[in-house]
Amino acid sequence: MSMFLDQVTIDVKAGKGGDGMVAFRREKYVPDGGPAGGDGGHGGAVILVVDEGLRTLMDFRFNRHFKAQPGENGMSKGMHGRGSEDTYVKVPQGTTVRDAETGALLGDLIENGQTLVVAKGGRGGRGNIRFASPRNPAPEIAENGEPGQERKIELELKVLADVGLVGFPSVGKSTLLSVISSARPKIGAYHFTTLVPNLGMVTTSDGRSFAAADLPGLIEGASQGVGLGTQFLRHIERTRVILHVIDMSGMEGRDPYEDYLAINHELSSYNLRLLERPQIIVANKMDMPNAEENLAKFKEQLNKEKTDEFADDIPVFPISGVTRKGIDPLLNATADLLEVTPEFPLYDEEIEEETVQYGFNPDEPEFKIDRDPDATWILSGEKIEKLFQMTNFDHDETVMRFARQLRGMGVDEALRARGAKDGDLVRIGEFEFEFVE
């Protein structure tokens, strides 16, 4: 069986920025050399890029962790560190990207070569040359590089096909695809022969072409997870025209019209917008006994259920996938319908417009104070932890700068208000220091 993977969760981590350097010019005959520590280079980002040669997410089956390289540290003589190269991860066309924790849509990658930054690299830390001032002409202050963005993302593949073949198992979808295209799906005389979507390029008699997808057979309750469930229903979402294949022979004791209603019910239960796509009914297996009688009865029932007398009839094309009878009219009608059917955007409601809104939004607290059972005060919060990671504790001036920054954020006052006393231990991550009044 051919392997197919259309949904996966991966971990991405961008590179950390390079550390800034504390250095001074010590050249002969150069008085008052001053600071000469360069900045660190930026860390590499993790970027998804569409590769039209890929058809599945199988490349992620055994490799789900992607990490970019950190930037180079700053050097003496004012030399900056080299920035790291970005890490590119190839994905197939039709990949939807979401944040695994929040569910937010990050991007919908459908064009070859399209890119999406999923983890931004950290900026390089500043060297002491950046902190020189008339008040402090020789600072021993430098920053560590900013940590790279780290996140867990979900990749979901929805195949890019103009036409989707849907219907109950064993109605002849795979046979039809093998007849109208060069695709060679597995064909067997039993249910659920097709376990993965199969794509094929179709060329009509007048030279027009389109992509068709044979989707695994649906059954009643598929939208609730019965059978193959919603595993492959997602692939119908990108199609513009649906070919509804029905077994008109009724050989398995099923009623063709009941099958037609059941499949449409599953499509609407999964996503109401699927029924907005135009349908063509493909009456297959017309070479079998009783097929003509069943087709006449099917059309009669179809007309009875018509609610709008002015609406166009749903086209019905009798064909035989085995004898290839009626194939050309079906393909030409499908190509005609594609020419007048627009694409159906999937994520317009989720993609926010890039507009600037002015108003008052209370900021989230810059830090949070907790207390461990051993009476140690714990400082946490994204901003304060990032500030801590970018502080170089090898130099006293940098440590004093960090203390001033904490004081400016109101940490001292907040600890004092919570009852902290002189000599109490305060912890940020794994770093501990004493609270001093």
Coordinates of C-alpha atoms in Angstrom, one line a residue:
M1 CA 0.0 0.0 0.0
S2 CA 1.3 3.5 -0.9
M3 CA 2.0 5.5 2.2
F4 CA 0.1 8.7 2.7
L5 CA 0.2 11.3 5.5
D6 CA -1.9 14.4 5.5
Q7 CA -1.9 15.6 9.1
V8 CA 1.1 16.0 11.4
T9 CA 2.4 18.1 14.3
I10 CA 6.0 19.3 14.3
D11 CA 8.3 21.3 16.6
V12 CA 10.2 24.3 15.3
K13 CA 12.8 26.3 17.0
A14 CA 14.5 29.4 15.6
G15 CA 18.2 30.1 16.3
K16 CA 19.3 32.3 19.2
G17 CA 21.0 35.6 18.4
G18 CA 24.7 35.8 19.0
D19 CA 26.0 37.4 22.2
G20 CA 27.4 40.9 22.2
M21 CA 31.0 41.2 23.3
V22 CA 32.8 43.3 25.9
A23 CA 36.2 44.4 24.5
F24 CA 38.5 47.4 24.4
R25 CA 41.0 48.7 22.0
R26 CA 44.5 48.0 23.2
E27 CA 46.6 49.2 20.2
K28 CA 50.0 50.7 20.6
Y29 CA 50.1 54.5 20.0
V30 CA 46.3 54.7 20.3
P31 CA 45.5 56.6 23.4
D32 CA 42.0 56.3 25.0
G33 CA 41.1 53.3 22.8
G34 CA 37.6 52.9 24.2
P35 CA 35.1 50.1 23.8
A36 CA 35.4 47.8 20.8
G37 CA 33.0 44.9 21.4
G38 CA 30.9 44.0 18.4
D39 CA 27.2 42.9 18.2
G40 CA 26.1 39.3 17.8
G41 CA 24.6 38.1 14.6
H42 CA 20.9 37.3 14.2
G43 CA 19.7 33.7 14.6
G44 CA 18.3 31.8 11.7
A45 CA 14.5 31.5 11.2
V46 CA 12.5 28.4 10.4
I47 CA 10.6 28.9 7.1
L48 CA 8.2 26.6 5.3
V49 CA 8.5 26.6 1.5
V50 CA 6.1 25.0 -1.0
D51 CA 7.7 22.3 -3.2
E52 CA 5.4 21.2 -6.0
G53 CA 7.3 17.9 -6.2
L54 CA 5.8 16.7 -2.9
R55 CA 2.4 15.1 -2.7
T56 CA 2.2 14.1 1.0
L57 CA 3.6 14.9 4.4
M58 CA 5.4 11.6 4.6
D59 CA 8.8 13.4 5.0
F60 CA 7.6 14.4 8.5
R61 CA 6.9 10.9 9.7
F62 CA 10.3 10.3 11.2
N63 CA 11.6 13.9 11.5
R64 CA 9.3 16.2 13.4
H65 CA 11.9 18.5 15.0
F66 CA 13.4 21.4 13.1
K67 CA 16.0 23.7 14.6
A68 CA 17.8 26.7 13.0
Q69 CA 21.4 27.6 13.8
P70 CA 22.3 30.4 16.3
G71 CA 24.0 33.6 15.2
E72 CA 27.7 34.1 15.7
N73 CA 28.9 36.0 18.8
G74 CA 30.3 39.5 18.4
M75 CA 34.1 40.0 18.3
S76 CA 36.7 42.5 19.3
K77 CA 37.7 45.5 17.1
G78 CA 34.0 46.3 16.7
M79 CA 33.4 43.3 14.4
H80 CA 29.9 42.0 14.3
G81 CA 29.1 38.3 14.4
R82 CA 27.8 36.6 11.2
G83 CA 24.0 36.1 11.0
S84 CA 22.9 32.5 10.6
E85 CA 21.3 31.1 7.5
D86 CA 17.5 30.4 7.7
T87 CA 16.3 26.8 7.8
Y88 CA 13.8 25.9 5.0
V89 CA 11.4 23.1 5.4
K90 CA 9.7 21.8 2.3
V91 CA 5.9 21.1 2.3
P92 CA 3.5 20.1 -0.5
Q93 CA 1.0 22.4 -2.1
G94 CA -2.2 22.8 -0.2
T95 CA -0.7 22.7 3.3
T96 CA -2.5 24.6 6.0
V97 CA -0.4 25.7 9.0
R98 CA -1.8 26.3 12.5
D99 CA -0.4 27.0 15.9
A100 CA -0.9 23.7 17.8
E101 CA -1.5 25.5 21.2
T102 CA -3.9 28.3 20.1
G103 CA -5.3 26.9 16.9
A104 CA -4.6 30.2 15.1
L105 CA -4.2 30.0 11.4
L106 CA -0.7 30.9 10.4
G107 CA -0.9 30.4 6.7
D108 CA -2.4 28.5 3.7
L109 CA 0.4 27.5 1.3
I110 CA -0.9 26.8 -2.1
E111 CA 1.5 28.2 -4.7
N112 CA 4.8 26.7 -5.6
G113 CA 7.7 28.5 -3.9
Q114 CA 5.4 30.3 -1.4
T115 CA 7.1 30.7 2.0
L116 CA 5.9 31.2 5.5
V117 CA 8.0 32.1 8.5
V118 CA 6.9 29.9 11.4
A119 CA 9.6 30.7 13.9
K120 CA 11.6 34.0 13.9
G121 CA 15.2 34.1 14.7
G122 CA 16.5 36.1 17.7
R123 CA 18.3 39.3 17.2
G124 CA 21.9 39.6 18.1
G125 CA 22.9 41.1 21.5
R126 CA 24.6 44.5 21.5
G127 CA 28.3 44.7 22.3
N128 CA 29.8 47.3 24.7
I129 CA 30.5 49.7 21.8
R130 CA 26.7 50.3 21.7
F131 CA 26.6 51.4 25.4
A132 CA 29.3 54.0 25.3
S133 CA 28.2 57.5 26.4
P134 CA 29.9 60.7 27.6
R135 CA 28.9 59.7 31.1
N136 CA 30.3 56.2 30.8
P137 CA 32.9 56.2 27.9
A138 CA 34.2 52.7 28.7
P139 CA 31.2 50.5 29.7
E140 CA 31.6 46.8 30.6
I141 CA 28.1 46.1 29.4
A142 CA 26.9 43.7 26.7
E143 CA 23.8 41.8 25.9
N144 CA 23.3 38.1 25.2
G145 CA 21.4 37.3 22.1
E146 CA 17.7 37.2 22.0
P147 CA 16.2 33.6 22.2
G148 CA 14.7 32.3 19.0
Q149 CA 11.0 31.7 18.7
E150 CA 10.0 28.2 19.6
R151 CA 6.5 26.7 18.9
K152 CA 4.6 23.6 18.0
I153 CA 2.7 23.8 14.7
E154 CA 0.1 21.6 12.9
L155 CA 0.4 20.9 9.2
E156 CA -2.7 19.7 7.4
L157 CA -2.7 18.8 3.7
K158 CA -5.7 19.4 1.6
V159 CA -4.9 18.2 -1.9
L160 CA -5.1 20.7 -4.8
A161 CA -7.7 19.3 -7.2
D162 CA -10.2 21.1 -9.5
V163 CA -12.6 18.1 -9.4
G164 CA -13.4 15.7 -6.6
L165 CA -14.9 12.2 -7.2
V166 CA -17.2 11.3 -4.3
G167 CA -19.5 8.4 -3.7
F168 CA -20.1 5.2 -1.8
P169 CA -17.4 2.5 -1.8
S170 CA -17.1 0.4 -5.0
V171 CA -19.2 2.6 -7.2
G172 CA -16.3 2.9 -9.7
K173 CA -14.5 6.1 -8.7
S174 CA -11.0 4.6 -9.0
T175 CA -11.9 2.9 -12.3
L176 CA -13.2 6.2 -13.7
L177 CA -10.0 8.0 -12.6
S178 CA -7.8 5.4 -14.3
V179 CA -9.9 5.8 -17.5
I180 CA -9.8 9.6 -17.7
S181 CA -6.2 10.1 -16.6
S182 CA -2.8 8.4 -16.3
A183 CA -3.3 7.7 -12.6
R184 CA -3.2 4.0 -11.6
P185 CA -5.0 3.7 -8.3
K186 CA -5.5 0.3 -6.7
I187 CA -8.8 -1.3 -8.0
G188 CA -10.5 -4.2 -6.3
A189 CA -13.9 -5.8 -6.1
Y190 CA -14.3 -5.0 -2.4
H191 CA -15.2 -2.0 -0.3
F192 CA -12.5 0.5 0.8
T193 CA -10.1 -0.6 -1.9
T194 CA -9.0 3.0 -2.0
L195 CA -7.4 4.1 1.2
V196 CA -5.7 7.3 0.1
P197 CA -6.7 10.2 -2.2
N198 CA -5.4 9.6 -5.8
L199 CA -4.7 12.5 -8.1
G200 CA -4.7 12.5 -11.9
M201 CA -4.4 15.1 -14.7
V202 CA -7.3 14.9 -17.1
T203 CA -7.2 16.1 -20.7
T204 CA -10.5 16.5 -22.7
S205 CA -11.0 15.8 -26.4
D206 CA -10.7 19.6 -27.2
G207 CA -7.4 20.0 -25.3
R208 CA -8.5 21.4 -22.0
S209 CA -7.1 19.9 -18.8
F210 CA -7.9 19.8 -15.1
A211 CA -6.8 17.9 -12.0
A212 CA -9.2 15.3 -10.5
A213 CA -9.0 13.5 -7.2
D214 CA -10.5 10.1 -6.4
L215 CA -11.4 10.3 -2.7
P216 CA -11.9 7.2 -0.5
G217 CA -15.4 6.0 -0.3
L218 CA -17.8 7.7 2.1
I219 CA -20.5 5.9 4.1
E220 CA -23.3 7.0 6.3
G221 CA -22.0 8.6 9.4
A222 CA -18.6 9.5 7.9
S223 CA -18.9 13.1 9.1
Q224 CA -19.1 11.7 12.7
G225 CA -16.1 9.5 12.3
V226 CA -17.7 6.2 11.0
G227 CA -15.6 4.2 8.5
L228 CA -12.7 6.4 7.3
G229 CA -14.6 9.3 8.9
T230 CA -13.4 12.8 8.3
Q231 CA -9.9 11.6 7.6
F232 CA -10.2 12.4 3.9
L233 CA -13.3 14.7 3.8
R234 CA -10.9 17.7 4.2
H235 CA -9.6 17.0 0.7
I236 CA -13.0 17.9 -0.9
E237 CA -12.8 21.4 0.5
R238 CA -10.4 22.7 -2.2
T239 CA -12.3 21.3 -5.2
R240 CA -14.4 23.5 -7.3
V241 CA -16.7 20.9 -8.9
I242 CA -17.9 17.6 -7.4
L243 CA -18.5 14.5 -9.6
H244 CA -21.0 12.5 -7.6
V245 CA -20.5 8.9 -8.8
I246 CA -23.5 6.6 -8.3
D247 CA -23.8 2.9 -9.0
M248 CA -26.9 2.7 -11.2
S249 CA -26.9 -1.1 -11.4
G250 CA -28.0 -1.4 -7.8
M251 CA -26.2 -4.8 -7.7
E252 CA -25.5 -4.6 -3.9
G253 CA -29.2 -4.1 -3.1
R254 CA -28.8 -0.3 -2.5
D255 CA -31.1 2.3 -4.0
P256 CA -29.2 4.8 -6.2
Y257 CA -31.3 7.8 -5.1
E258 CA -30.9 6.9 -1.4
D259 CA -27.1 6.7 -1.9
Y260 CA -27.2 10.2 -3.6
L261 CA -29.1 11.7 -0.6
A262 CA -26.9 10.0 2.0
I263 CA -23.6 11.3 0.5
N264 CA -24.9 14.8 0.2
H265 CA -26.0 14.6 3.8
E266 CA -22.5 13.6 4.9
L267 CA -21.0 16.5 2.9
S268 CA -23.3 19.0 4.4
S269 CA -22.8 17.6 7.9
Y270 CA -19.0 18.0 7.5
N271 CA -19.1 21.5 6.0
L272 CA -22.3 23.3 4.8
R273 CA -20.3 25.2 2.2
L274 CA -19.4 21.9 0.4
L275 CA -22.9 21.9 -1.1
E276 CA -22.2 25.3 -2.6
R277 CA -20.0 23.6 -5.1
P278 CA -21.7 22.6 -8.4
Q279 CA -22.3 18.9 -8.8
I280 CA -22.4 16.6 -11.8
I281 CA -24.1 13.3 -11.2
V282 CA -22.2 10.4 -12.9
A283 CA -24.5 7.4 -13.4
N284 CA -21.9 4.7 -13.6
K285 CA -22.1 1.0 -14.5
M286 CA -24.7 1.6 -17.3
D287 CA -23.4 -1.6 -19.0
M288 CA -25.0 -3.7 -16.2
P289 CA -28.5 -5.2 -16.2
N290 CA -31.4 -3.0 -14.8
A291 CA -29.2 0.1 -15.0
E292 CA -31.4 1.9 -17.6
E293 CA -34.6 1.2 -15.5
N294 CA -32.8 2.5 -12.3
L295 CA -31.6 5.6 -14.2
A296 CA -35.1 6.5 -15.3
K297 CA -36.4 6.0 -11.8
F298 CA -33.5 8.1 -10.4
K299 CA -34.3 11.0 -12.7
E300 CA -38.0 10.9 -11.8
Q301 CA -37.2 11.0 -8.1
L302 CA -34.7 13.8 -8.6
N303 CA -37.3 15.9 -10.4
K304 CA -39.9 15.3 -7.6
E305 CA -37.5 16.6 -5.0
K306 CA -36.8 19.8 -6.9
T307 CA -37.9 22.7 -4.7
D308 CA -37.3 25.6 -7.1
E309 CA -39.0 25.0 -10.4
F310 CA -36.9 27.7 -12.1
A311 CA -33.6 26.3 -10.9
D312 CA -31.3 24.4 -13.3
D313 CA -31.5 20.7 -13.3
I314 CA -28.5 18.9 -11.9
P315 CA -26.8 17.3 -14.9
V316 CA -26.8 13.5 -15.0
F317 CA -24.3 11.7 -17.3
P318 CA -24.8 8.0 -17.9
I319 CA -21.4 6.3 -18.4
S320 CA -19.6 3.0 -18.2
G321 CA -16.1 3.1 -16.7
V322 CA -15.4 -0.4 -18.1
T323 CA -16.6 0.1 -21.7
R324 CA -15.6 3.9 -21.6
K325 CA -19.0 4.8 -23.0
G326 CA -20.1 8.4 -22.3
I327 CA -16.7 9.5 -21.0
D328 CA -16.1 12.4 -23.5
P329 CA -19.4 14.2 -22.9
L330 CA -18.8 14.0 -19.1
L331 CA -15.3 15.4 -19.3
N332 CA -16.3 18.3 -21.7
A333 CA -19.2 19.2 -19.4
T334 CA -16.9 19.2 -16.4
A335 CA -14.4 21.4 -18.1
D336 CA -17.2 23.8 -19.2
L337 CA -18.4 24.0 -15.6
L338 CA -14.9 24.7 -14.3
E339 CA -14.5 27.7 -16.6
V340 CA -17.4 29.4 -14.9
T341 CA -16.9 28.3 -11.3
P342 CA -14.8 30.5 -9.1
E343 CA -12.5 29.2 -6.4
F344 CA -14.0 28.8 -2.9
P345 CA -11.8 30.6 -0.4
L346 CA -11.4 28.4 2.7
Y347 CA -10.0 30.8 5.3
D348 CA -11.3 34.3 4.5
E349 CA -13.1 34.6 7.9
E350 CA -9.9 33.7 9.8
I351 CA -7.4 35.9 8.0
E352 CA -7.5 39.3 9.7
E353 CA -7.0 42.5 7.6
E354 CA -3.8 44.4 8.3
T355 CA -5.4 47.6 9.7
V356 CA -4.2 49.8 12.5
Q357 CA -6.7 50.3 15.3
Y358 CA -6.2 53.0 17.9
G359 CA -7.5 52.6 21.4
F360 CA -6.7 51.8 25.0
N361 CA -5.7 48.2 25.6
P362 CA -4.5 47.4 29.1
D363 CA -1.1 45.7 28.9
E364 CA -0.6 42.3 30.3
P365 CA 1.5 42.3 33.5
E366 CA 5.2 42.3 32.8
F367 CA 5.9 39.8 35.5
K368 CA 4.2 37.5 38.0
I369 CA 5.2 36.8 41.6
D370 CA 4.7 33.4 43.3
R371 CA 6.2 31.8 46.3
D372 CA 7.6 28.3 46.7
P373 CA 7.1 26.2 49.8
D374 CA 10.7 26.9 50.8
A375 CA 9.7 30.6 51.1
T376 CA 11.7 31.6 47.9
W377 CA 10.0 34.3 45.8
I378 CA 9.5 33.2 42.1
L379 CA 9.5 35.8 39.3
S380 CA 8.0 34.7 36.0
G381 CA 6.6 36.3 32.8
E382 CA 7.6 36.4 29.2
K383 CA 9.2 39.9 29.3
I384 CA 11.2 39.4 32.5
E385 CA 12.4 36.0 31.5
K386 CA 13.5 37.3 28.1
L387 CA 15.3 40.2 29.8
F388 CA 17.1 37.7 32.1
Q389 CA 18.2 35.5 29.2
M390 CA 19.7 38.5 27.4
T391 CA 21.7 39.6 30.4
N392 CA 25.4 38.7 30.6
F393 CA 26.1 38.0 34.2
D394 CA 29.9 37.8 33.7
H395 CA 30.3 41.5 34.1
D396 CA 29.3 43.5 37.2
E397 CA 28.1 46.5 35.2
T398 CA 25.7 44.3 33.3
V399 CA 24.4 42.8 36.5
M400 CA 23.8 46.3 37.9
R401 CA 22.0 47.3 34.7
F402 CA 19.7 44.2 35.1
A403 CA 19.0 45.3 38.7
R404 CA 18.1 48.8 37.5
Q405 CA 15.8 47.3 34.8
L406 CA 14.0 45.2 37.4
R407 CA 13.6 48.3 39.6
G408 CA 12.2 50.2 36.7
M409 CA 9.6 47.5 36.0
G410 CA 8.4 47.8 39.6
V411 CA 9.7 44.4 40.8
D412 CA 11.2 45.8 44.0
E413 CA 8.0 47.6 45.0
A414 CA 5.8 44.6 44.1
L415 CA 8.0 42.2 46.2
R416 CA 8.0 44.7 49.1
A417 CA 4.2 44.9 48.9
R418 CA 4.0 41.1 49.0
G419 CA 6.0 41.0 52.2
A420 CA 9.5 40.4 51.0
K421 CA 12.2 41.2 53.5
D422 CA 15.9 41.9 53.3
G423 CA 17.8 38.7 52.6
D424 CA 14.9 36.8 51.1
L425 CA 15.8 34.6 48.1
V426 CA 14.3 35.6 44.7
R427 CA 14.5 33.1 41.8
I428 CA 14.2 33.7 38.0
G429 CA 14.4 30.4 36.3
E430 CA 17.4 28.7 37.9
F431 CA 19.1 32.0 38.9
E432 CA 18.8 33.0 42.6
F433 CA 19.7 36.3 44.2
E434 CA 19.0 38.0 47.6
F435 CA 16.4 40.7 48.0
V436 CA 18.1 43.9 49.3
E437 CA 16.1 46.7 50.9

